[in-house]
Amino acid sequence: MQAATSSVSATAIPSVTDALRAVESLLLSRGQRTARRNAWTSVLEDRRRAKDRTEAQHVLEAVATRTS
């Protein structure tokens, strides 16, 4: 007796990110997409630097308080 075999195919549900990228590709040319992604990367890097500056300021204030 043989077991019945069936082929099951799974279709991945697109994420919101995938959907937004699809819309973006329809609306923007490749150069505009690259420019937008570069700008967003720049924003994220600026935020990281601001966080680092804030943390450094807190450390310096803590050291200054201990020595006073």
CSV table of C-alpha atoms in Angstrom, one decimal:
chain,number,residue,atom,x,y,z
A,1,MET,CA,0.0,0.0,0.0
A,2,GLN,CA,1.4,3.4,-1.0
A,3,ALA,CA,0.8,6.6,0.9
A,4,ALA,CA,-0.9,9.3,-1.1
A,5,THR,CA,1.4,12.1,-1.9
A,6,SER,CA,0.3,15.6,-2.5
A,7,SER,CA,2.3,18.7,-3.4
A,8,VAL,CA,1.8,21.6,-1.1
A,9,SER,CA,3.0,24.9,-2.1
A,10,ALA,CA,3.3,27.7,0.4
A,11,THR,CA,2.9,31.2,-0.7
A,12,ALA,CA,4.5,33.8,1.5
A,13,ILE,CA,2.4,36.7,2.5
A,14,PRO,CA,4.2,39.9,1.6
A,15,SER,CA,5.2,42.1,4.5
A,16,VAL,CA,4.3,45.7,4.7
A,17,THR,CA,7.9,46.5,3.8
A,18,ASP,CA,7.6,44.4,0.7
A,19,ALA,CA,4.4,46.1,-0.3
A,20,LEU,CA,5.9,49.5,0.2
A,21,ARG,CA,8.9,48.6,-1.9
A,22,ALA,CA,6.6,47.3,-4.7
A,23,VAL,CA,4.7,50.6,-4.7
A,24,GLU,CA,7.9,52.6,-4.6
A,25,SER,CA,9.2,50.7,-7.6
A,26,LEU,CA,6.1,51.6,-9.5
A,27,LEU,CA,6.2,55.3,-8.6
A,28,LEU,CA,9.9,56.1,-8.6
A,29,SER,CA,12.6,55.7,-11.1
A,30,ARG,CA,15.7,53.7,-10.0
A,31,GLY,CA,17.7,56.9,-9.3
A,32,GLN,CA,15.0,58.3,-7.1
A,33,ARG,CA,14.7,55.1,-5.2
A,34,THR,CA,18.5,55.1,-4.6
A,35,ALA,CA,18.4,58.7,-3.5
A,36,ARG,CA,15.6,58.1,-1.1
A,37,ARG,CA,17.3,55.1,0.4
A,38,ASN,CA,20.5,57.0,0.8
A,39,ALA,CA,18.7,59.9,2.5
A,40,TRP,CA,17.0,57.5,4.9
A,41,THR,CA,20.3,55.8,5.7
A,42,SER,CA,21.7,59.3,6.4
A,43,VAL,CA,18.8,60.1,8.8
A,44,LEU,CA,19.4,56.8,10.7
A,45,GLU,CA,23.1,57.6,11.0
A,46,ASP,CA,22.4,61.1,12.2
A,47,ARG,CA,20.0,59.7,14.9
A,48,ARG,CA,22.7,57.2,15.9
A,49,ARG,CA,25.3,60.0,16.2
A,50,ALA,CA,22.9,62.1,18.3
A,51,LYS,CA,22.3,59.2,20.6
A,52,ASP,CA,26.0,58.7,21.0
A,53,ARG,CA,26.5,62.4,21.7
A,54,THR,CA,23.8,62.4,24.4
A,55,GLU,CA,25.3,59.3,26.0
A,56,ALA,CA,28.8,60.9,26.0
A,57,GLN,CA,27.4,64.1,27.5
A,58,HIS,CA,25.8,62.1,30.4
A,59,VAL,CA,29.1,60.3,31.0
A,60,LEU,CA,31.0,63.6,31.1
A,61,GLU,CA,28.5,65.1,33.4
A,62,ALA,CA,28.7,62.1,35.8
A,63,VAL,CA,32.5,62.3,35.8
A,64,ALA,CA,32.4,66.1,36.5
A,65,THR,CA,29.9,65.5,39.3
A,66,ARG,CA,32.2,62.9,41.0
A,67,THR,CA,35.3,65.1,40.8
A,68,SER,CA,33.5,68.2,42.3
